[in-house]
mmCIF file of N, CA and C in Angstrom:
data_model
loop_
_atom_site.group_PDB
_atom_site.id
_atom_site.type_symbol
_atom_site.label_atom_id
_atom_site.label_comp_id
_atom_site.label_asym_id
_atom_site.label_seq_id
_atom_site.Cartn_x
_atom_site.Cartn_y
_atom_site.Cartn_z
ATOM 1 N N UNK A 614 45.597 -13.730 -18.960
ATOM 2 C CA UNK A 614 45.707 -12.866 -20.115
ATOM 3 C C UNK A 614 44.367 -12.804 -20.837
ATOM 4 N N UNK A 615 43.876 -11.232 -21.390
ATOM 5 C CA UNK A 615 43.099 -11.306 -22.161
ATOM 6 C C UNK A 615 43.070 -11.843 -23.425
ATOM 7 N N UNK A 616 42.040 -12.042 -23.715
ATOM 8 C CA UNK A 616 41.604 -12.285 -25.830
ATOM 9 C C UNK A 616 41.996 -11.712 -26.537
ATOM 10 N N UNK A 617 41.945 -11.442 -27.887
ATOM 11 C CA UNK A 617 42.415 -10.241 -28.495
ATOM 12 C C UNK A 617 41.262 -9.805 -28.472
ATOM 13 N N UNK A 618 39.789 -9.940 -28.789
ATOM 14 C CA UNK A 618 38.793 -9.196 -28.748
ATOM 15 C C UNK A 618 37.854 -8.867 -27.604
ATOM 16 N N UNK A 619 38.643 -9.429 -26.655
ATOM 17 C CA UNK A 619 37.639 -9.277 -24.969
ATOM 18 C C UNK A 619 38.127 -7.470 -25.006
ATOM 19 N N UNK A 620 36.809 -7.024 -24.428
ATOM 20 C CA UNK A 620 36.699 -5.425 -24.406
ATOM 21 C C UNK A 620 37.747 -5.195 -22.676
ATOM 22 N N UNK A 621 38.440 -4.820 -22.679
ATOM 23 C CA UNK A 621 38.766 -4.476 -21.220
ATOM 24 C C UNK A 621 39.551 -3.277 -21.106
ATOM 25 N N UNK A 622 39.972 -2.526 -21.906
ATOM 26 C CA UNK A 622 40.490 -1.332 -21.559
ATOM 27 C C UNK A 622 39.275 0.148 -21.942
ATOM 28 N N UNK A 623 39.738 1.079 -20.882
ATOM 29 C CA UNK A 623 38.838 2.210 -20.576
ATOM 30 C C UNK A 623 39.605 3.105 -21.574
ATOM 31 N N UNK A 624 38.433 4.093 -21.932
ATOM 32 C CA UNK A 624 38.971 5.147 -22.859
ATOM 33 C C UNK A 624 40.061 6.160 -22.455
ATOM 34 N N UNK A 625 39.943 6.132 -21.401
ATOM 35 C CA UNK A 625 41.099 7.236 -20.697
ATOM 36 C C UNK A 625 42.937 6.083 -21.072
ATOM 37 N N UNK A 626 42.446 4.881 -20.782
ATOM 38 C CA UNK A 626 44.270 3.833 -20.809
ATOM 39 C C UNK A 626 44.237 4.090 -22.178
ATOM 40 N N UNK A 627 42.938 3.956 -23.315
ATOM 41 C CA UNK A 627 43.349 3.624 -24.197
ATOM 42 C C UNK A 627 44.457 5.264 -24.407
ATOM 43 N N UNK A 628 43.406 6.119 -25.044
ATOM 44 C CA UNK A 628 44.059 7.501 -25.215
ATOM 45 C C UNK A 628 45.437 7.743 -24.972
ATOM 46 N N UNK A 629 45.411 7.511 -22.881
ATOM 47 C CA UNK A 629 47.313 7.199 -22.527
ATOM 48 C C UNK A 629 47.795 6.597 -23.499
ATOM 49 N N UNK A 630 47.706 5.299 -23.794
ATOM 50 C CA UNK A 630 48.566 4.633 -24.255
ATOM 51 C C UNK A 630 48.645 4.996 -25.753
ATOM 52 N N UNK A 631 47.624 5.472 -26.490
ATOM 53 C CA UNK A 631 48.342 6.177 -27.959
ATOM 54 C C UNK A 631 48.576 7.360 -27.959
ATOM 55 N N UNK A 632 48.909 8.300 -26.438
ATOM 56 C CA UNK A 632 48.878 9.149 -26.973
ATOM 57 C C UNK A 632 48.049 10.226 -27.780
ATOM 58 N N UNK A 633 46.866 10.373 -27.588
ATOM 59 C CA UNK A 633 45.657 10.616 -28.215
ATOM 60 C C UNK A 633 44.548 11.227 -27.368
ATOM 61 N N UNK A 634 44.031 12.373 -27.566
ATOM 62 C CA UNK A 634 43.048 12.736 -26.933
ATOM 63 C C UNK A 634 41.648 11.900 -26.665
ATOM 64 N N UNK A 635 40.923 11.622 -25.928
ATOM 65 C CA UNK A 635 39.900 10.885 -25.667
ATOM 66 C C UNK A 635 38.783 11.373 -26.427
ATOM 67 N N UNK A 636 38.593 12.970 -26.880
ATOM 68 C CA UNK A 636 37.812 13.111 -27.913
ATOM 69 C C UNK A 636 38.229 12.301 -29.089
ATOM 70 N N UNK A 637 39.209 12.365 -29.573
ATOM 71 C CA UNK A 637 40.077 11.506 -30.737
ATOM 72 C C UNK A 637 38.901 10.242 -30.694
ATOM 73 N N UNK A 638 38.938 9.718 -29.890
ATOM 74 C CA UNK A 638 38.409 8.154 -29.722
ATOM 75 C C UNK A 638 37.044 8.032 -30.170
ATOM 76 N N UNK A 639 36.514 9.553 -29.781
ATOM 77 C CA UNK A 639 35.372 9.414 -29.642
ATOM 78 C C UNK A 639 34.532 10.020 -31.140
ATOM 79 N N UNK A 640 35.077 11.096 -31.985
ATOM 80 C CA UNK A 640 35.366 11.069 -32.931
ATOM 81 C C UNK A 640 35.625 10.102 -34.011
ATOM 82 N N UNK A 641 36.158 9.360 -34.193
ATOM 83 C CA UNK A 641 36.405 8.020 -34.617
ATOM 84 C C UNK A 641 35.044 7.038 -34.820
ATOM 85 N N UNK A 642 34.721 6.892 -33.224
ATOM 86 C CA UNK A 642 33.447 6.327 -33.279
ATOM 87 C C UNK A 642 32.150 7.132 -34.009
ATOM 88 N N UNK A 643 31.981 8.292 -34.036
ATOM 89 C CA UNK A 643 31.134 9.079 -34.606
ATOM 90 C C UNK A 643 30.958 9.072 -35.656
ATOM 91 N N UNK A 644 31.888 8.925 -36.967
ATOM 92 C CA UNK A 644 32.991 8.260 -38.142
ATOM 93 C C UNK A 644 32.515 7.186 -38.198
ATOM 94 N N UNK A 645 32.219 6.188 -37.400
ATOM 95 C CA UNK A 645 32.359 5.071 -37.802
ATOM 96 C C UNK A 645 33.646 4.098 -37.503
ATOM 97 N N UNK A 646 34.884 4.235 -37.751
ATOM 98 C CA UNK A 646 35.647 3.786 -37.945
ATOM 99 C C UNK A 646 35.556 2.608 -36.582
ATOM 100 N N UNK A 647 35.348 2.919 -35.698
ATOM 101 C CA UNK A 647 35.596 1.883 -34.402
ATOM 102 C C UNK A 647 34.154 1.577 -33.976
ATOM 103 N N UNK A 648 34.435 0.752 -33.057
ATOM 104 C CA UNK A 648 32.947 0.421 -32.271
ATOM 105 C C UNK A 648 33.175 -0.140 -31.333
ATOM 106 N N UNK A 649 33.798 0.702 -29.924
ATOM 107 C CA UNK A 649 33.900 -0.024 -28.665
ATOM 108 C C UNK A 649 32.899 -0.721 -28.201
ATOM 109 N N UNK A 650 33.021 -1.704 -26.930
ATOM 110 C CA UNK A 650 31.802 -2.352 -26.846
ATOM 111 C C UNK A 650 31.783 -1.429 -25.627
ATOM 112 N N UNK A 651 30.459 -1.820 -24.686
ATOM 113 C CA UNK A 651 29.934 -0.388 -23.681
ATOM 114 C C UNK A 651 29.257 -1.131 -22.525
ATOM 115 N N UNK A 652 29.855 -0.879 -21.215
ATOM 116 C CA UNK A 652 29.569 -1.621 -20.133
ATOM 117 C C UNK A 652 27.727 -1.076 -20.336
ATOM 118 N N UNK A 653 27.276 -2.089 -18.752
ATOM 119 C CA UNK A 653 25.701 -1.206 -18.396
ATOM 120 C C UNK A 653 25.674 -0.076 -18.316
ATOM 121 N N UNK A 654 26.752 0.571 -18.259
ATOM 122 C CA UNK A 654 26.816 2.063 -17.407
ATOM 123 C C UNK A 654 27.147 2.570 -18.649
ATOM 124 N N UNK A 655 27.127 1.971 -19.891
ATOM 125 C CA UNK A 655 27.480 2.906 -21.023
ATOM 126 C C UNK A 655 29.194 3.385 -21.002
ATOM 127 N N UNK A 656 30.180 3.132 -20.637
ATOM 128 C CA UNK A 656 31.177 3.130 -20.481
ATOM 129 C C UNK A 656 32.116 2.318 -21.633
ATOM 130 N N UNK A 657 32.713 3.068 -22.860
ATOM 131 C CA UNK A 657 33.322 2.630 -23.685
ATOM 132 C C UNK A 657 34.408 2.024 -23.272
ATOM 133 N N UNK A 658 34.982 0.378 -23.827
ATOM 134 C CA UNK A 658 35.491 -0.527 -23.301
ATOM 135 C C UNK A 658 36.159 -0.960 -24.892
ATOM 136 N N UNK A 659 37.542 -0.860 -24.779
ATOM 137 C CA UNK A 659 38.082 -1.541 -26.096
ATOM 138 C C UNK A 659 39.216 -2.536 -25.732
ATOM 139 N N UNK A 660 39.310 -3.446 -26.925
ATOM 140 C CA UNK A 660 39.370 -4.632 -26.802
ATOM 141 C C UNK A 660 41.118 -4.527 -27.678
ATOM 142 N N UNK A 661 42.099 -5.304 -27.516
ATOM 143 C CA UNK A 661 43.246 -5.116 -28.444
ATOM 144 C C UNK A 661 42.864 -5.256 -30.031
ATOM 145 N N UNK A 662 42.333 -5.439 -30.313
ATOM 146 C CA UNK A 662 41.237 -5.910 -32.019
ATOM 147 C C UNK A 662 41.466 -3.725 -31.982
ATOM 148 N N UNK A 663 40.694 -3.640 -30.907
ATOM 149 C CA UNK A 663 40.338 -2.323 -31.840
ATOM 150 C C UNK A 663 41.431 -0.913 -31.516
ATOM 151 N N UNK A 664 42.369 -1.650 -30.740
ATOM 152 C CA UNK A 664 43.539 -0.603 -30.427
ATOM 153 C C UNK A 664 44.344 -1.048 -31.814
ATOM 154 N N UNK A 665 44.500 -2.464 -32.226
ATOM 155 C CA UNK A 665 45.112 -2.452 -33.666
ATOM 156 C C UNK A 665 44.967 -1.785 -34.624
ATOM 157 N N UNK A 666 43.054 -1.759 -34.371
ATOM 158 C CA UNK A 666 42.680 -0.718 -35.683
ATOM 159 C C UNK A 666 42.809 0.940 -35.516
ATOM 160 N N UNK A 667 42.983 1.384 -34.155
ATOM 161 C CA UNK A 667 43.110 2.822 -33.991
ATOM 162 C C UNK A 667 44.104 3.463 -34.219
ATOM 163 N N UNK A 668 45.452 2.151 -34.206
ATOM 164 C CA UNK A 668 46.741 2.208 -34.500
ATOM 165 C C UNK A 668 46.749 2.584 -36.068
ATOM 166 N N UNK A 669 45.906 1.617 -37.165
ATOM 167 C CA UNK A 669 46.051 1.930 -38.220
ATOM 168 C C UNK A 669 45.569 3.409 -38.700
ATOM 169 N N UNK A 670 44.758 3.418 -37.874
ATOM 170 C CA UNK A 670 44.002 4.471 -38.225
ATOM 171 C C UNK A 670 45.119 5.925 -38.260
ATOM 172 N N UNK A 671 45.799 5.800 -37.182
ATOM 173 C CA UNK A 671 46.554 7.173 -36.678
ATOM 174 C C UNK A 671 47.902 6.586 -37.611
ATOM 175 N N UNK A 672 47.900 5.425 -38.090
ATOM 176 C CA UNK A 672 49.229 5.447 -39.233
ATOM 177 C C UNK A 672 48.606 6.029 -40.538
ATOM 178 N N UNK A 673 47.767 6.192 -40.954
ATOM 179 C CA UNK A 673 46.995 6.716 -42.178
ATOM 180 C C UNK A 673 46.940 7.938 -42.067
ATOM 181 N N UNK A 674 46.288 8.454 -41.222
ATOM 182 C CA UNK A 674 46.236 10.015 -41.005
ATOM 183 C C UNK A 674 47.573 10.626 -40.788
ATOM 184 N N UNK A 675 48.186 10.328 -39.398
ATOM 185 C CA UNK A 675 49.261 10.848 -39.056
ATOM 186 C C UNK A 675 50.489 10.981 -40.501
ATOM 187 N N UNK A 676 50.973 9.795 -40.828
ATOM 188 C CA UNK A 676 52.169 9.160 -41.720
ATOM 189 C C UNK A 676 51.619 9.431 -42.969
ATOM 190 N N UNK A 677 50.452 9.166 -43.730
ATOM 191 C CA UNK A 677 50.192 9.192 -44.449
ATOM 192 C C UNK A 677 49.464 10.460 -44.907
ATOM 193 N N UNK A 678 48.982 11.187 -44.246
ATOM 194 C CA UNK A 678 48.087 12.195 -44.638
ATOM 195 C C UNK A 678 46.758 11.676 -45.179
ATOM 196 N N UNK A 679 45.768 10.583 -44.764
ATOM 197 C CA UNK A 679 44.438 10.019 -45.179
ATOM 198 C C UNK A 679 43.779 11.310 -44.362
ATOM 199 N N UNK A 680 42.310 11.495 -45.030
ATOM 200 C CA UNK A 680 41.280 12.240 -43.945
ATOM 201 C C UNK A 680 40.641 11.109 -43.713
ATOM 202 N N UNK A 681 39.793 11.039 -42.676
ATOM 203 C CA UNK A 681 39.038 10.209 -42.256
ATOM 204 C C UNK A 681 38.249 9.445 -43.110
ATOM 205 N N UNK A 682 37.444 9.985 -44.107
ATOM 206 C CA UNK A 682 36.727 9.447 -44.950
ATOM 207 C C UNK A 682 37.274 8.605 -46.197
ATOM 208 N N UNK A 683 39.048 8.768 -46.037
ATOM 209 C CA UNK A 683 39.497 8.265 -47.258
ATOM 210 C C UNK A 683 40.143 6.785 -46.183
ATOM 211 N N UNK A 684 40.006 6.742 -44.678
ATOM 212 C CA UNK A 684 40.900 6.453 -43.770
ATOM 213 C C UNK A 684 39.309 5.217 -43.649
ATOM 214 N N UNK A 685 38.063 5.544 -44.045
ATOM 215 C CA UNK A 685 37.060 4.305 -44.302
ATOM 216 C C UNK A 685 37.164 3.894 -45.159
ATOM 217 N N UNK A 686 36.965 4.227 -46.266
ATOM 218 C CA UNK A 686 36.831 2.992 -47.588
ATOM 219 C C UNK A 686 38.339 2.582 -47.459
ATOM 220 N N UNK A 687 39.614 2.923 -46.976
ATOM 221 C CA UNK A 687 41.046 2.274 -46.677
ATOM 222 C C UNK A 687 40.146 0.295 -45.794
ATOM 223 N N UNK A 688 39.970 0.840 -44.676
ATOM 224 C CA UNK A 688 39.581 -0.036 -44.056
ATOM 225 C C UNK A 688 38.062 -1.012 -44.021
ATOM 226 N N UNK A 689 37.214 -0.138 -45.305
ATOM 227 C CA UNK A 689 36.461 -1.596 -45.796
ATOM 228 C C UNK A 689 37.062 -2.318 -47.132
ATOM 229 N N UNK A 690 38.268 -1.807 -47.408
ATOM 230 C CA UNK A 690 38.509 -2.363 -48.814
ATOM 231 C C UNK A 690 39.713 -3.380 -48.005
ATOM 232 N N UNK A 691 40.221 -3.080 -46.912
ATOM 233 C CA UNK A 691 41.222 -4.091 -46.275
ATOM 234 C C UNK A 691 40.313 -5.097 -45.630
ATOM 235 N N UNK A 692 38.458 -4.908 -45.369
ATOM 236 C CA UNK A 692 37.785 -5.671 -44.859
ATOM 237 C C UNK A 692 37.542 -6.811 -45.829
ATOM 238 N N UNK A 693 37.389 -6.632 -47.123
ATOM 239 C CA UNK A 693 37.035 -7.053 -48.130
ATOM 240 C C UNK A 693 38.050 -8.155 -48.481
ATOM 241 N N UNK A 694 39.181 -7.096 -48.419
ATOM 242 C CA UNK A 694 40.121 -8.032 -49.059
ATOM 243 C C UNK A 694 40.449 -9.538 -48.031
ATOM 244 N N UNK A 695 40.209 -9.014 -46.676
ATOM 245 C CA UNK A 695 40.574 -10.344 -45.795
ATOM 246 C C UNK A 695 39.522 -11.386 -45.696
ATOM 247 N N UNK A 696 38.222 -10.701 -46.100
ATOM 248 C CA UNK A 696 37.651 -12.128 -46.714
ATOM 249 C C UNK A 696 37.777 -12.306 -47.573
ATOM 250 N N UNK A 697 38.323 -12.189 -48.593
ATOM 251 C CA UNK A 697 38.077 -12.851 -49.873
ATOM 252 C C UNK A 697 39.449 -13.817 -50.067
ATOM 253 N N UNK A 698 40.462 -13.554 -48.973
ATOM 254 C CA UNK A 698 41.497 -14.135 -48.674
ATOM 255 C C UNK A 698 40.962 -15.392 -47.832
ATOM 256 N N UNK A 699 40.311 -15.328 -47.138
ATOM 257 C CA UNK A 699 39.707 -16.849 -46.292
ATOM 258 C C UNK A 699 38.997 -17.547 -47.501
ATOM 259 N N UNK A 700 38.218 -16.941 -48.288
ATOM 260 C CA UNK A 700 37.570 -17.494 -49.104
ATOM 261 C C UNK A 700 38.926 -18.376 -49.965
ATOM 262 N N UNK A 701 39.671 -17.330 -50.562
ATOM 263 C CA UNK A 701 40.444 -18.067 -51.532
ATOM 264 C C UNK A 701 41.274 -19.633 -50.764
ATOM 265 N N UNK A 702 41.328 -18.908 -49.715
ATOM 266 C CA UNK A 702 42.078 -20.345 -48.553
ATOM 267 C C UNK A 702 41.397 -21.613 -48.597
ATOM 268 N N UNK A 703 39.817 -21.239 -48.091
ATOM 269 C CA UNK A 703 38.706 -21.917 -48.199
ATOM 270 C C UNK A 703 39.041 -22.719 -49.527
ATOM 271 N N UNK A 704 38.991 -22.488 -50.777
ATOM 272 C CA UNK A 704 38.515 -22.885 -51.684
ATOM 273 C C UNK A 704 39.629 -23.929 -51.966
ATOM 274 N N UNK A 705 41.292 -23.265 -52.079
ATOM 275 C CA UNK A 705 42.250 -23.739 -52.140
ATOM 276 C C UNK A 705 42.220 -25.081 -51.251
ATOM 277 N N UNK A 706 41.565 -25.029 -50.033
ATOM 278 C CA UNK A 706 41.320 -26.487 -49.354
ATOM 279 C C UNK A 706 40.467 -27.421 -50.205
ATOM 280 N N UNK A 707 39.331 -27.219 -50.662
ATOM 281 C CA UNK A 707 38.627 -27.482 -50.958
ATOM 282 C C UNK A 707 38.969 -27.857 -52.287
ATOM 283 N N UNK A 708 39.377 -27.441 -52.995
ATOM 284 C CA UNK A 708 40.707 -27.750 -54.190
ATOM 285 C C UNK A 708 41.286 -29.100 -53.974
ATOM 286 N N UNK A 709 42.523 -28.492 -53.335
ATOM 287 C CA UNK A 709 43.354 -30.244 -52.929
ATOM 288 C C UNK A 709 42.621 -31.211 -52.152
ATOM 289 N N UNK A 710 41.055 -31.127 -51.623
ATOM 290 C CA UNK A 710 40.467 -32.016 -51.243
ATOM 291 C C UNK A 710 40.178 -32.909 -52.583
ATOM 292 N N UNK A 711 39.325 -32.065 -53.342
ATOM 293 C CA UNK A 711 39.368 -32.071 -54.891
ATOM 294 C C UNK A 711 40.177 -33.324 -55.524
ATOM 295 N N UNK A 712 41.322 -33.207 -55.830
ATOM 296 C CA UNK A 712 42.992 -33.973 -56.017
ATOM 297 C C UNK A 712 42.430 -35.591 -55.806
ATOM 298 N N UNK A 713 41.633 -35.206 -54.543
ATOM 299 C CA UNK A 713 41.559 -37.270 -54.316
ATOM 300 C C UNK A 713 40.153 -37.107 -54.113
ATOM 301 N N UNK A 714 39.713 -37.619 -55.238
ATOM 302 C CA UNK A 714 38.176 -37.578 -56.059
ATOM 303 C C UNK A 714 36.955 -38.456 -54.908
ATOM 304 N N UNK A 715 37.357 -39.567 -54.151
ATOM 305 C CA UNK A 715 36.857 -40.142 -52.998
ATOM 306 C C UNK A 715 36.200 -38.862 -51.908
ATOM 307 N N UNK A 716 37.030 -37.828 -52.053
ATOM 308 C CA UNK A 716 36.632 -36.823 -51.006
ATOM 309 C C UNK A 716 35.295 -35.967 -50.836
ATOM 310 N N UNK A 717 35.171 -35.300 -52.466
ATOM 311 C CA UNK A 717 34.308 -34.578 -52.755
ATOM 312 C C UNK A 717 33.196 -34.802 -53.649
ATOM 313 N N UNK A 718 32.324 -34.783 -53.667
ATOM 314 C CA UNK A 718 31.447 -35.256 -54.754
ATOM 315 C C UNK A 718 31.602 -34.214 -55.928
ATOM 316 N N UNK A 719 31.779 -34.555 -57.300
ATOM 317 C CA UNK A 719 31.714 -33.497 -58.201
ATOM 318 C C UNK A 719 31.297 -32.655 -58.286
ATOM 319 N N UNK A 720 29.473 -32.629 -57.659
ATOM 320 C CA UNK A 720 28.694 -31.206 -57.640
ATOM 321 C C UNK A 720 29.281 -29.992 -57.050
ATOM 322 N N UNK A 721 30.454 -30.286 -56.114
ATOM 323 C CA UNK A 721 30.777 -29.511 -55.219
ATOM 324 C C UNK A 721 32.152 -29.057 -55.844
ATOM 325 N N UNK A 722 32.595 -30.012 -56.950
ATOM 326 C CA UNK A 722 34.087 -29.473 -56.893
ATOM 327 C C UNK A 722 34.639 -27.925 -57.747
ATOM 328 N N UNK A 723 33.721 -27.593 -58.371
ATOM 329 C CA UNK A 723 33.563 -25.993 -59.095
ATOM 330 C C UNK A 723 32.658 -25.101 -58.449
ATOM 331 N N UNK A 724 33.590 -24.095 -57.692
ATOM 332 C CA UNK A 724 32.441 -23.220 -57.067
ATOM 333 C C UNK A 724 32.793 -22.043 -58.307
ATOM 334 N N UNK A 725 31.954 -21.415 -58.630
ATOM 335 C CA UNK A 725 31.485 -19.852 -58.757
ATOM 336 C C UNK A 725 31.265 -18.679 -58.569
ATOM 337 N N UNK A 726 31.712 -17.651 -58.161
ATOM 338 C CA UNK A 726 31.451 -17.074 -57.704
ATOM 339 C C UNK A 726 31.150 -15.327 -58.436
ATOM 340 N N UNK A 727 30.067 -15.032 -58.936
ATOM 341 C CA UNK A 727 30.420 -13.523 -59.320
ATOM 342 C C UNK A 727 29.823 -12.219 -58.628
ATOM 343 N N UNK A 728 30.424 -11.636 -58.297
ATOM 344 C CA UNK A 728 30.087 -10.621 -57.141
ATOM 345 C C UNK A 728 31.266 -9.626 -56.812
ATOM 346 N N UNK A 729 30.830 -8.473 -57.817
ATOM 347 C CA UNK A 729 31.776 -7.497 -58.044
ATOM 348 C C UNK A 729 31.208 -6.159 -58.160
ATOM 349 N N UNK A 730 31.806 -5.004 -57.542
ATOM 350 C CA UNK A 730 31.622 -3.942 -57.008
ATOM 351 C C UNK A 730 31.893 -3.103 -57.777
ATOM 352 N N UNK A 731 32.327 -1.973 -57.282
ATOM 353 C CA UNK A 731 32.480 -1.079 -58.532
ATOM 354 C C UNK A 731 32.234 0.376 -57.779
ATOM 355 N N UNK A 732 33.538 1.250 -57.130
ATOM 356 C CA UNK A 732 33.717 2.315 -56.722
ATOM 357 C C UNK A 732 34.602 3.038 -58.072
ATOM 358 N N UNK A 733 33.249 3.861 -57.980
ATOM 359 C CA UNK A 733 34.181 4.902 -59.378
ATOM 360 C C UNK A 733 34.061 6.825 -58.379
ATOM 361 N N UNK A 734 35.270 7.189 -58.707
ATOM 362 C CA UNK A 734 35.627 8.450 -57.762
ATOM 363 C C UNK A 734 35.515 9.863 -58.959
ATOM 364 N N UNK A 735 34.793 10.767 -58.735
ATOM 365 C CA UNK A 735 34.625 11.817 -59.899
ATOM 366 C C UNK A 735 35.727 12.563 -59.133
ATOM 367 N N UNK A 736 36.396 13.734 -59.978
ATOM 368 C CA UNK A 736 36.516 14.582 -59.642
ATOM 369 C C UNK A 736 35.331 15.993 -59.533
ATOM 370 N N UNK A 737 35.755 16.554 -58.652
ATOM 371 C CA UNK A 737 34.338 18.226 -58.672
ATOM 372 C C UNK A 737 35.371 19.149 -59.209
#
């Protein structure tokens, strides 16, 4: 069995299998949204990682009515959020390490962090 991120399916299985034109795929990549990896021969190769995300992708557009460009900042703000979820995990360890004072040295036991963004949307 493959990885979830080992590249091994061809653009033509992928397409079959969603249902989806192979321009679709390729489109996408043009967008941004994906980034197959690419044999020597230049031959786009995707990995289950990025059939998950093509999946989301065609649940946004399709189900939802996203355009593409609203169907990116969707998926760097879900990028964002899943690190800042390891982080909070991270820290939360690092926390109850905290609890039994032998563990951590004080310098370490308050992290900080400020680093905040700021997407503001006009209307035209």
């Amino acid at each position: 069995m493959h990885s979830y991120d080992e590249p091994v399916y061809l653009i033509s299985v992928v397409a079959k299998v969603l249902n989806i034109h192979p321009q679709t795929l390729r489109q996408y990549e043009r967008e941004g949204l994906i980034e197959p990896s690419r044999t020597q021969g230049r031959m786009r190769l995707y990995s289950q990682r990025d059939i998950d995300r093509i999946k989301m992708i065609l649940r946004l557009t399709r189900d939802l009515g996203v355009n593409l460009a609203g169907v990116d900042i969707i998926l760097q703000l879900k990028e964002k959020i899943d690190a800042m979820q390891q982080e909070i995990d991270s820290l939360r360890e690092e926390l109850s390490k905290a609890k039994n004072p032998a563990t951590i040295p004080s310098h370490k036991a308050i992290v900080a962090k400020n680093n905040y963004e700021i997407i503001i949307f006009e209307e035209e």
